[in-house]
Coordinates of C-alpha atoms in Angstrom, one line a residue:
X1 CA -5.1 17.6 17.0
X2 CA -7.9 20.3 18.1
X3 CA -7.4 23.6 18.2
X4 CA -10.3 24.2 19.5
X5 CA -10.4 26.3 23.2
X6 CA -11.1 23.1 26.0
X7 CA -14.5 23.3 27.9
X8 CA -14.8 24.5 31.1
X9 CA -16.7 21.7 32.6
X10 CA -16.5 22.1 36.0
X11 CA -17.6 25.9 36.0
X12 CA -20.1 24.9 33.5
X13 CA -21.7 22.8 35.3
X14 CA -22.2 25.1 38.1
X15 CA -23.1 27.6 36.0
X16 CA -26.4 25.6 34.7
X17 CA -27.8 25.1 38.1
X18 CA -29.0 29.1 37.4
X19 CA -30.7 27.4 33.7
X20 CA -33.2 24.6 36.3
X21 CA -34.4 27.7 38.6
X22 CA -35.7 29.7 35.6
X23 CA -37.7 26.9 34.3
X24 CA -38.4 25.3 38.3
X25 CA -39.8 28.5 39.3
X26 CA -41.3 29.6 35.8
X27 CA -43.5 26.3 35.5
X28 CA -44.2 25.6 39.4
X29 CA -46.4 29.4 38.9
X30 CA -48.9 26.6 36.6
X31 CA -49.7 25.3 39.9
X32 CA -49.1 27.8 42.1
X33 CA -52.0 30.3 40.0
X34 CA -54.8 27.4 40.9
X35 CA -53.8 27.2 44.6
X36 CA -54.0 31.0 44.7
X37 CA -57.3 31.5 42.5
X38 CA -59.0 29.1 45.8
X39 CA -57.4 30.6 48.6
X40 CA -58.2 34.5 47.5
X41 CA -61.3 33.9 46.4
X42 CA -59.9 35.2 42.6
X43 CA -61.6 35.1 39.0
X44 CA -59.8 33.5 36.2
X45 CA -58.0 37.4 35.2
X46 CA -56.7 37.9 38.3
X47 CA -55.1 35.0 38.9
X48 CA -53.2 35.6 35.8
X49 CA -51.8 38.6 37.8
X50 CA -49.2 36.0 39.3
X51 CA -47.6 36.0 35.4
X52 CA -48.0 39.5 35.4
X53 CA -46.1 40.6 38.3
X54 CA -43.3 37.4 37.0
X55 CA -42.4 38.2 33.5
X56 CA -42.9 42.1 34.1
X57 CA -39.9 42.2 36.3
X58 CA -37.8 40.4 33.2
X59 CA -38.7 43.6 31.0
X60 CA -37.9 46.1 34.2
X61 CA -34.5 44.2 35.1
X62 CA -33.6 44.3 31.4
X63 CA -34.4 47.8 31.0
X64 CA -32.7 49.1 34.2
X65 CA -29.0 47.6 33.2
X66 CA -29.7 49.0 29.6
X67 CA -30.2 52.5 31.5
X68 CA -27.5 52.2 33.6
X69 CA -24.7 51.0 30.6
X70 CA -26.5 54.1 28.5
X71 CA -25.4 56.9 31.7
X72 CA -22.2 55.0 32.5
X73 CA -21.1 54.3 29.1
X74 CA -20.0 50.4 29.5
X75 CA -21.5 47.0 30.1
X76 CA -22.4 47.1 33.3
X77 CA -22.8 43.1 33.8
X78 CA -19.6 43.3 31.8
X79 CA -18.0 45.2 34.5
X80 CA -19.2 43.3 37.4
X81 CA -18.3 40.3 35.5
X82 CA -20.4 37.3 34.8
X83 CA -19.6 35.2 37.8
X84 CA -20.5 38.2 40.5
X85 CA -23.3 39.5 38.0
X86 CA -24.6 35.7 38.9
X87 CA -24.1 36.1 42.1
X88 CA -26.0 39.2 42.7
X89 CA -29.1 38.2 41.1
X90 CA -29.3 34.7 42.9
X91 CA -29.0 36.8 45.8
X92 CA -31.7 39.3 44.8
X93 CA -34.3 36.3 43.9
X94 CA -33.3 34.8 47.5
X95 CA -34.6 38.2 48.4
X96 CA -37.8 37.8 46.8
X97 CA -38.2 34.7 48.2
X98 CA -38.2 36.1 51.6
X99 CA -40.7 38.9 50.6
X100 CA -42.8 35.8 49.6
X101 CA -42.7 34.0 52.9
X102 CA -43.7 37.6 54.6
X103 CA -46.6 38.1 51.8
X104 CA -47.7 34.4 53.3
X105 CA -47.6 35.2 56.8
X106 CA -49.8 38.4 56.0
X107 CA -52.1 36.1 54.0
X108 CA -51.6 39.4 51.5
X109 CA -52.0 38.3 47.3
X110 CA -51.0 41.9 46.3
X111 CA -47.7 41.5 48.4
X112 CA -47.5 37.9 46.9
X113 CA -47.3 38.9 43.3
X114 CA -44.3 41.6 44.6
X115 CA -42.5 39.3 45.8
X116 CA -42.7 37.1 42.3
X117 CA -41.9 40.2 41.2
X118 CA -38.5 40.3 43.1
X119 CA -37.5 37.1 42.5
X120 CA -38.1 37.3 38.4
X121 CA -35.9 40.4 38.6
X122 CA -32.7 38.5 40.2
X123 CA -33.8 36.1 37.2
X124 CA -33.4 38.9 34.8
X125 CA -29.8 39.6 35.8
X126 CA -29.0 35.9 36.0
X127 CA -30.4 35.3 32.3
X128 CA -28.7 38.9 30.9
X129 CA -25.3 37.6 32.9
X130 CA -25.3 33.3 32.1
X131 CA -25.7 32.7 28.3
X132 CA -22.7 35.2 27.0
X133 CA -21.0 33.9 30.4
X134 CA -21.7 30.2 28.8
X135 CA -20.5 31.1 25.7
X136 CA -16.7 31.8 26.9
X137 CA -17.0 29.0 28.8
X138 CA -15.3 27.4 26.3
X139 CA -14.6 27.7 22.7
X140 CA -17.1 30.4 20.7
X141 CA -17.7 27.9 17.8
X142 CA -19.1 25.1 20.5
X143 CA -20.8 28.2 22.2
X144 CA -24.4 27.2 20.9
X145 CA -23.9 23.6 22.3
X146 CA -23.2 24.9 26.1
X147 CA -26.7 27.0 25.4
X148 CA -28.5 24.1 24.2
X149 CA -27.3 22.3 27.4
X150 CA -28.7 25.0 29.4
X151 CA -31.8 24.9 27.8
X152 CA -31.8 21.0 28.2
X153 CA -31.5 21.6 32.1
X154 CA -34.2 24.7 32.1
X155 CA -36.7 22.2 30.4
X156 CA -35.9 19.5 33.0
X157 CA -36.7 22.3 36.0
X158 CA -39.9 22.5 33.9
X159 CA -41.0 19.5 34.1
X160 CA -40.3 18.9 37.7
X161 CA -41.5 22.4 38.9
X162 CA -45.1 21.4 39.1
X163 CA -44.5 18.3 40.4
X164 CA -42.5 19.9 43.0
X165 CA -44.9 22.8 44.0
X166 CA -47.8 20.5 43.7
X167 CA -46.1 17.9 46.2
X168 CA -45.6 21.2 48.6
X169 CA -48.9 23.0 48.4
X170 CA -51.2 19.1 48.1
X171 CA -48.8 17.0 50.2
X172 CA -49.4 14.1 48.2
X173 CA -50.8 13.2 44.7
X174 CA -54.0 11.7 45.9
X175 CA -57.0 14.3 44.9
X176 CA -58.0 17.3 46.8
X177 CA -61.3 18.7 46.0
X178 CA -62.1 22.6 45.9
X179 CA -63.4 22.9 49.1
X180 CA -60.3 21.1 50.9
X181 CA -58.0 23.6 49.7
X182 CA -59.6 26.1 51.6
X183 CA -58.4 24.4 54.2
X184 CA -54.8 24.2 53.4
X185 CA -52.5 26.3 55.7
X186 CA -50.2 29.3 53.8
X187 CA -47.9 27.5 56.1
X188 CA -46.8 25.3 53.2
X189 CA -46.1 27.9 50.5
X190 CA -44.0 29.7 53.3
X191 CA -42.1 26.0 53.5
X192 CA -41.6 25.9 49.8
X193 CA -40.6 29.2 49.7
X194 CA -38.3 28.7 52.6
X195 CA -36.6 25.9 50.6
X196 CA -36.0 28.1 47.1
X197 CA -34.6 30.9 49.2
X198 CA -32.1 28.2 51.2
X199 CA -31.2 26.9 47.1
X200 CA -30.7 30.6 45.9
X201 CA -27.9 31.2 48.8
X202 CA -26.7 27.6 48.0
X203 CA -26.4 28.2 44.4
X204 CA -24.6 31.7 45.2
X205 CA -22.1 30.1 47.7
X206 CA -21.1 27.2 45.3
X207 CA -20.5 30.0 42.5
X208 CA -19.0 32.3 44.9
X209 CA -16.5 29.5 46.4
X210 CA -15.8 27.6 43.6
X211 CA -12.4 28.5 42.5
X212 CA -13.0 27.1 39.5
X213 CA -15.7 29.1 38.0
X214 CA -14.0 32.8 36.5
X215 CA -15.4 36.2 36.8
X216 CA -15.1 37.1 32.9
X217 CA -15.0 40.8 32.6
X218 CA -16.4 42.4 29.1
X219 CA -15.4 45.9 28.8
X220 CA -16.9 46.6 25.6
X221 CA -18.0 50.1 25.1
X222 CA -22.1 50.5 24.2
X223 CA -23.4 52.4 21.2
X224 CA -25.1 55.5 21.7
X225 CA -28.6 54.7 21.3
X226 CA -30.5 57.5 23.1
X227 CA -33.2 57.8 20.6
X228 CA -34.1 54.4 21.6
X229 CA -33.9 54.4 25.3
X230 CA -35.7 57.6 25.6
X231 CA -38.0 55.8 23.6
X232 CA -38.6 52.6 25.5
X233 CA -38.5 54.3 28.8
X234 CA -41.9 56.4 27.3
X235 CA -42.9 52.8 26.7
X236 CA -42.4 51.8 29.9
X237 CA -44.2 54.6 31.7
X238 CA -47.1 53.8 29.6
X239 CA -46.9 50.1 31.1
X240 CA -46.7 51.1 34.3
X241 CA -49.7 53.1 33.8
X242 CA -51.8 50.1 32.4
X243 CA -50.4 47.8 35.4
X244 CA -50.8 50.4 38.0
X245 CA -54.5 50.1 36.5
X246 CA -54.7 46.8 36.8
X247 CA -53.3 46.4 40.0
X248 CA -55.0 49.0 41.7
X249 CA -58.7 47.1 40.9
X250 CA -57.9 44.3 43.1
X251 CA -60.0 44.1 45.7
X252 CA -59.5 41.3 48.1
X253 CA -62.5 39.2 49.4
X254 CA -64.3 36.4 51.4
X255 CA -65.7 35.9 48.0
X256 CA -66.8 36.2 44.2
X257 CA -67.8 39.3 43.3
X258 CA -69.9 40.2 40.5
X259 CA -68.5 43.5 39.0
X260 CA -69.1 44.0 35.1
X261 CA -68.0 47.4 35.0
X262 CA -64.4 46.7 37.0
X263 CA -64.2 43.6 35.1
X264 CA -64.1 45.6 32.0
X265 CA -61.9 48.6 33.1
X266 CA -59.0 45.7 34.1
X267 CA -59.9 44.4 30.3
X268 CA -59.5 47.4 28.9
X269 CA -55.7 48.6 30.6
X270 CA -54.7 45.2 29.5
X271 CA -55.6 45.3 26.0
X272 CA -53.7 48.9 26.0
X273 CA -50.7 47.7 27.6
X274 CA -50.7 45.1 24.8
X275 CA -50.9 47.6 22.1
X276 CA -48.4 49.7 23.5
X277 CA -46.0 46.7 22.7
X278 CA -47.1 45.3 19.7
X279 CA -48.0 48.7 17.5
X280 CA -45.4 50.8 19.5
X281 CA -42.5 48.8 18.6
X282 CA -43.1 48.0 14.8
X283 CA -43.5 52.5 15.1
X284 CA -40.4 52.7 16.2
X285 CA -38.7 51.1 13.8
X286 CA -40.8 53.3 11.2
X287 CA -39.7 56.2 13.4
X288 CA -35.8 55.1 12.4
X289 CA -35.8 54.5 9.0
X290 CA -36.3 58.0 8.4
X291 CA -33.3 58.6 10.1
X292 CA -30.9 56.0 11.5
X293 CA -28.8 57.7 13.9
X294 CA -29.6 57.5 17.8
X295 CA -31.7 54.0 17.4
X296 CA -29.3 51.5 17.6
X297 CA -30.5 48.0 17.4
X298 CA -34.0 49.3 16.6
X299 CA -33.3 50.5 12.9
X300 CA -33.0 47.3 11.9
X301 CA -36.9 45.3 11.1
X302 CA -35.8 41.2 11.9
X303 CA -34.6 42.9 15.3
X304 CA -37.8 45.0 15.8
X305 CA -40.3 42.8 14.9
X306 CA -38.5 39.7 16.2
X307 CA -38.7 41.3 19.8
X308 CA -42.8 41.5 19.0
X309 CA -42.1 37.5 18.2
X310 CA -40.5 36.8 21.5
X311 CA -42.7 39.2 23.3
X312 CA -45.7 36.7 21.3
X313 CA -43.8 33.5 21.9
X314 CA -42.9 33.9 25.2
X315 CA -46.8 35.1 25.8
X316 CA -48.5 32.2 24.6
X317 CA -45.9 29.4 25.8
X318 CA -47.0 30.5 29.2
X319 CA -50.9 31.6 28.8
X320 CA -51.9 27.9 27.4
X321 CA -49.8 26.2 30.3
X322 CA -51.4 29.0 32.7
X323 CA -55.2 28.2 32.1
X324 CA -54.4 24.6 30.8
X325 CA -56.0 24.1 34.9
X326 CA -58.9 25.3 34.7
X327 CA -59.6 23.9 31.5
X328 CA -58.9 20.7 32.9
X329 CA -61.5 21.1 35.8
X330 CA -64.7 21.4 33.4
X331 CA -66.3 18.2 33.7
X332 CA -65.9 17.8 30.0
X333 CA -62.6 17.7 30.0
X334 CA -62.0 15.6 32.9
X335 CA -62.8 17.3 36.0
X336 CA -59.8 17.1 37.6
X337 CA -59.1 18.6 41.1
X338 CA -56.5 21.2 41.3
X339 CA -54.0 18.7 42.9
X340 CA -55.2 16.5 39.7
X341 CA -53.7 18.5 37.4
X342 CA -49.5 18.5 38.4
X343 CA -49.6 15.4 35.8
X344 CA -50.8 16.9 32.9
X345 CA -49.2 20.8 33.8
X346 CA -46.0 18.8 34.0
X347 CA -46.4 17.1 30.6
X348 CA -47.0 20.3 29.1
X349 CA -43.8 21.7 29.8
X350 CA -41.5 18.1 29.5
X351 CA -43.2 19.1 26.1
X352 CA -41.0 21.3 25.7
X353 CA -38.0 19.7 27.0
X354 CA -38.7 16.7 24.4
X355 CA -38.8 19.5 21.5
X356 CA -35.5 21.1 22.8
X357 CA -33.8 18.0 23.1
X358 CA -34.2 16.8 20.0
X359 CA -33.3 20.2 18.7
X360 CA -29.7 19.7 20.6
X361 CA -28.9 17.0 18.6
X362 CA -27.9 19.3 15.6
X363 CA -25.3 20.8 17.7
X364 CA -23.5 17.7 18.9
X365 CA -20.4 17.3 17.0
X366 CA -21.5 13.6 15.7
X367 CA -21.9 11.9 12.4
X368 CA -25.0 12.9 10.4
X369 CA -26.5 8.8 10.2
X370 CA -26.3 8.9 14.5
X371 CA -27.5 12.3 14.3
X372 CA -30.4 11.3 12.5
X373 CA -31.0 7.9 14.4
X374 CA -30.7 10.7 18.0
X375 CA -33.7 12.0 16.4
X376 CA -35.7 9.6 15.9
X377 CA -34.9 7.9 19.7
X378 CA -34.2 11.0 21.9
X379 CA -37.8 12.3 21.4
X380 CA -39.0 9.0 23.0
X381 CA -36.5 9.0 26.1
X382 CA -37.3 12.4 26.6
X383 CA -41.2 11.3 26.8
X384 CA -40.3 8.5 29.3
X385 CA -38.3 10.4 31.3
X386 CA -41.6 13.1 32.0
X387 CA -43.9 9.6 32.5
X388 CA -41.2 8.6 34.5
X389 CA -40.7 11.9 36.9
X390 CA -44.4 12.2 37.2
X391 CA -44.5 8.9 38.4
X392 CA -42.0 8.8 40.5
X393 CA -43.9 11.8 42.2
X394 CA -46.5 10.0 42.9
X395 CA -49.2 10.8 40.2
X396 CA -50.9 8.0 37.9
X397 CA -49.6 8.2 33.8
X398 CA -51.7 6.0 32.4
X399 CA -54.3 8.6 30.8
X400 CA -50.9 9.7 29.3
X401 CA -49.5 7.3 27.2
X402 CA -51.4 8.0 23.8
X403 CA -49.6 11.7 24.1
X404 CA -46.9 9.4 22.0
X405 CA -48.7 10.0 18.8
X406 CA -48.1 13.9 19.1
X407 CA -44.6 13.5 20.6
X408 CA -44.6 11.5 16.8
X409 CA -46.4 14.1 15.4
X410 CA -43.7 16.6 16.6
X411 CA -40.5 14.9 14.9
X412 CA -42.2 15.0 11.4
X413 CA -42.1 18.8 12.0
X414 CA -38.5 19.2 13.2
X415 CA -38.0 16.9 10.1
X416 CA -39.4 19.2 7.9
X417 CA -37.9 22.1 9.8
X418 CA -34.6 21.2 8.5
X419 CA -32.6 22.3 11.4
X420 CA -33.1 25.8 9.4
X421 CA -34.6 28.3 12.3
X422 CA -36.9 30.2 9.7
X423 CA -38.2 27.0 8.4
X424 CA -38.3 25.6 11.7
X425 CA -40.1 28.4 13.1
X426 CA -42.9 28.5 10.4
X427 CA -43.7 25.2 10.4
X428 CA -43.6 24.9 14.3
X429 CA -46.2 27.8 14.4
X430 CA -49.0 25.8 11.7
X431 CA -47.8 22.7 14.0
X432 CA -49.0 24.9 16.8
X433 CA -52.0 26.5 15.0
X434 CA -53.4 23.4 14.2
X435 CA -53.3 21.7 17.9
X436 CA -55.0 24.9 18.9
X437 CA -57.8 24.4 16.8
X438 CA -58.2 20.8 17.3
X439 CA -58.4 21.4 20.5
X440 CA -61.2 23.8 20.6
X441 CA -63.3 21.8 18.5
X442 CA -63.0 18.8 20.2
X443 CA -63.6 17.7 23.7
X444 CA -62.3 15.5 26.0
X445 CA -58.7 13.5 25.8
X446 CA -58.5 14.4 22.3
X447 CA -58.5 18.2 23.2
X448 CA -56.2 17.7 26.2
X449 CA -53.5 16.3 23.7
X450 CA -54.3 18.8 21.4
X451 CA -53.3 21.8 23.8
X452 CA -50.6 19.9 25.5
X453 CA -49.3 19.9 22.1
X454 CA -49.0 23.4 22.1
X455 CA -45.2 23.0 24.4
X456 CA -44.4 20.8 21.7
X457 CA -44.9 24.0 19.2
X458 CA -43.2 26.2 21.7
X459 CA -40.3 24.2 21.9
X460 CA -37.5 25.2 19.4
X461 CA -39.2 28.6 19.1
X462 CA -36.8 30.9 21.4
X463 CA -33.4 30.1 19.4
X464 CA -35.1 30.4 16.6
X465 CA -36.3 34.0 16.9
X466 CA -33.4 34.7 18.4
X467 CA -30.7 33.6 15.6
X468 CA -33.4 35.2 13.4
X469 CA -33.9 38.5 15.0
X470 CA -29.9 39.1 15.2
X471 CA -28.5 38.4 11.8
X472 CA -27.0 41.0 10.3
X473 CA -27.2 43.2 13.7
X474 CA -23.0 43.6 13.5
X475 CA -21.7 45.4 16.5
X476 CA -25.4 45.8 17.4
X477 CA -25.9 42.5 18.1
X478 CA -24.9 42.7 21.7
X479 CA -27.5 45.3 21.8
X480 CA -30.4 43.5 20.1
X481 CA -29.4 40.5 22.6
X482 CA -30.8 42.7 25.5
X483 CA -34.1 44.0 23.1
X484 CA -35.0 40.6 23.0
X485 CA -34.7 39.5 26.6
X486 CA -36.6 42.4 27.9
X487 CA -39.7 41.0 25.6
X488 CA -39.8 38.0 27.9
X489 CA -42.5 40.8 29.5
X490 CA -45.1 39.0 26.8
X491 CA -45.8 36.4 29.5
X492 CA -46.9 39.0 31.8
X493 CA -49.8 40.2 29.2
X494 CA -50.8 37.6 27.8
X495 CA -52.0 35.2 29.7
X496 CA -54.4 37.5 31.9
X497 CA -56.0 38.9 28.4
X498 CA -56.6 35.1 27.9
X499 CA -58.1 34.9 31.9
X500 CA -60.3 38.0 31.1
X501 CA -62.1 36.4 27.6
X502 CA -62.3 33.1 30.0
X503 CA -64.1 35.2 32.8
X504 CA -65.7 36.2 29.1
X505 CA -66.6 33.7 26.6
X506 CA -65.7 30.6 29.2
X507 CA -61.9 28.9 29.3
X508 CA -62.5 26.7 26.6
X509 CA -63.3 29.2 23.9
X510 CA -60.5 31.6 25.7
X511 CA -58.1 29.2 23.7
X512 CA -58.4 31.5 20.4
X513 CA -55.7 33.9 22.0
X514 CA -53.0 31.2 21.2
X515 CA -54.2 30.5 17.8
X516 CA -53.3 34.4 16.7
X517 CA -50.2 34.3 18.3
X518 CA -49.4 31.2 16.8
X519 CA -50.5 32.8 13.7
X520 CA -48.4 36.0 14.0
X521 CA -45.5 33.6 14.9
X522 CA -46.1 32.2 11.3
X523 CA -45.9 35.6 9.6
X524 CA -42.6 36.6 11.0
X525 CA -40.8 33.0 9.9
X526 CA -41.9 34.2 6.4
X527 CA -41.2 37.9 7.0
X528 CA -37.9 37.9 8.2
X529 CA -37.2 35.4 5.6
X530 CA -37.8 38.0 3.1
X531 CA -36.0 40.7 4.6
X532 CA -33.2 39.0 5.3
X533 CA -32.7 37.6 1.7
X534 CA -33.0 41.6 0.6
X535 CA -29.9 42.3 3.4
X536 CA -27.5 40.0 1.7
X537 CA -28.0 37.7 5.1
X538 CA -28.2 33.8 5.0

């Protein structure tokens, strides 16, 4: 007989309706970018601004609770408990979804990107809150399989995001050129907008109701690490003061403006904001090994560097998904409308969903010969059900199907990956690397595969770092948890530094900015290897 603690299925199932409106909402922004970029008259940078003001607000939410549990002493979403701390950030994205709707009815971009902003920061207390919640759900040594299953369900929202905002904003799948989306009435994103709010309150009433869903309380008691918040809030001052930059050089118009100098003033507060990340962070852990006390999670290098490897991963899973659009709209590459592209943005990130849930497989408490025939057929289920969503939603497949090969191409990887996450992470990232440079020497469907490959890179990459970055952490680990969440701010940096050297060098070429993150990505699989071999850690 068992003795293992009985799942919580009911509550868990509510709990991973909060797992579909991260990825829903995430992915939709591929389409919602294009719409945006006609109606305001934007270059390619600026409408990159919509991932700014989204994954900022992950790095701000995160930072704010580790303030307040710093001044008060305890886990603050501990304290609330999981279920309220839920709750109160379905609530606070419901908010930003009204802040959208009166953005709309201003026909105001700036006020827009706020209320993105809003929403992503009831999603930052939702994700800090849902996958320790999911964890004692249930027994802790099934913990990972309860994550995996959220992750399953974030990669479905995904894949039916774009489908879903592009159905919304286009109406129907049937092309829309440049000049009839002009035409399109705000009306509709305040409809769609009106419906996310409506599911945010619905999602809080069900977990609010439910009587079957706890509120676990964690009372654990932080460790002093002033040292490092003082620290990160100079780094976030300094962000502010590259976004405040950035911001403040919008200037809305009827049309394109030609404006070298701007153009390069924006350029150059992004760039700094993405070296106050990348070299601040790695100087902080130099900063600690002098002396350890007062830095927390921070002393220790897989924790430090691994939050430069989310802040990278998370970065350049959303910029190629981002600008995949406008890539698709050169005539060599298709020439696709905007409305056009909901097929191809969608198969991007089921990419990602295939990846993760053939990765789930290793968790599933089966024998090893039906684990190893799950990975060989799950891979292809996973790819009919995207054809079969997109579809459904009214948009043609057929220029599709051939994607099979790198779906293909993906399993040798995972193969090779061993179910190990610093082997799976390395070769993931040359697996990535090399669909990046495919693609930018090549043209046509050949490239499209290429860089639609680059969600089949991205896709076991998260718990990968993560494991990675938190071995050996001990009673820091809790700590290092909330490091690595606020790093989700790489997709707010990113991907407009890869808008500007489109504005630049033209979007095609733009498409080097994921080959050196893919690249650094590499480097840390074989780094932390190292360094955890010299800590005793296996």
């Amino acid at each position: 007989m068992s003795n293992l603690k009985p799942t919580n299925y009911p509550a868990l199932s509510t709990l991973i309706t909060v797992f579909f409106f991260w990825g829903f909402i995430a992915a939709g922004n591929s389409i919602f970018i294009p719409f945006c970029k006609h109606k305001f008259h934007l270059d390619q940078f600026q409408s990159q601004l919509v991932d700014t003001a989204f994954y900022f607000a992950y790095y701000v939410g995160a930072l704010f609770l580790f303030i307040l549990s710093s001044l008060f002493k305890k886990d603050i979403v501990g304290s609330w408990g999981y279920k309220k701390s839920i709750i109160y950030g379905l609530l606070f994205s419901a908010l930003g979804a009204a802040t959208m709707i009166l953005a709309v009815n201003q026909n105001s971009f700036p006020q827009m990107l706020f209320g993105l902003f809003v929403v992503a920061l009831g999603f930052s207390l939702q994700q800090t809150s849902a996958n320790p919640f999911a964890i004692l759900l249930g027994d802790p040594a099934t913990g990972n399989t309860r994550i995996n299953l959220g992750g399953g369900i974030n990669s479905l929202g995904t894949t039916i995001g774009p489908l879903v905002v592009a159905l919304a904003l286009f109406g129907s799948a049937s092309a829309v050129s440049d000049e009839q989306i002009q035409g399109l009435e705000l009306s509709k994103v305040v409809l769609l907008y009106s419906c996310v709010g409506a599911l945010f309150i619905g999602a809080a009433a069900l977990f609010g109701f439910s009587s079957k869903v706890p509120n676990q309380i964690n009372n654990e008691v932080p460790e002093n690490s002033n040292k490092a918040l003082y620290s990160l809030l100079l780094i976030t001052a300094l962000l502010v003061g590259c976004f405040v930059s950035v911001f403040s050089t919008y200037q809305p118009s009827t049309e394109f403006i030609d404006n070298t100098a701007l153009e390069e003033t924006r350029f150059l507060w992004i760039l700094a904001a993405l070296g106050i990340v990348v070299l601040g962070l790695p100087f902080l852990y130099f900063l600690s090994s002098k002396n350890k006390e007062g830095w927390g999670a921070i002393q220790f290098p897989q924790l430090t560097y691994g939050m430069v490897a989310i802040f990278v991963y998370v970065g350049v899973e959303v910029t190629v998904g981002s600008n995949l659009g406008e890539l698709l709209k050169q005539p060599e590459f298709g020439g696709y409308s905007a409305s056009e592209i909901a097929p191809f943005i969608a198969m991007y990130w089921g990419s990602l969903m295939i990846g993760r849930w053939t990765g789930a497989i290793a968790a599933l408490s089966f024998s090893d010969i039906l684990k190893n025939k799950l990975k060989f057929i799950i891979p292809f289920v996973a790819f009919g059900v995207v054809l079969l969503l997109t579809y459904l939603a009214g948009h043609k497949v057929e220029m599709l199907y051939l994607y099979v090969i790198c779906v293909a191409a993906q399993m040798v990887v995972a193969y090779l990956g061993k179910d190990k996450p610093a082997k799976t992470l390395i070769y993931f990232s040359l697996f990535g690397l090399v669909a990046m440079l495919i693609g930018l020497h090549t043209q046509g469907p050949i490239a499209i595969y290429a860089f639609l490959s680059g969600g089949l890179a991205c896709s076991v990459m998260w718990p990968s770092i993560f494991s990675l970055a938190i071995s050996g952490l001990g009673k820091y680990t809790t700590q290092g948890s909330a490091f690595l969440i606020m790093m989700i701010l790489g997709g707010a940096i990113i991907p407009p530094i890869q808008g500007k050297f489109a504005d630049i060098v033209g979007i095609h070429s733009s498409f080097w900015v994921a080959v050196n993150c893919f690249l650094f990505l590499g480097w840390y699989g074989f780094y932390v290897k190292r360094i955890l071999k010299k800590e005793g850690v296996e």
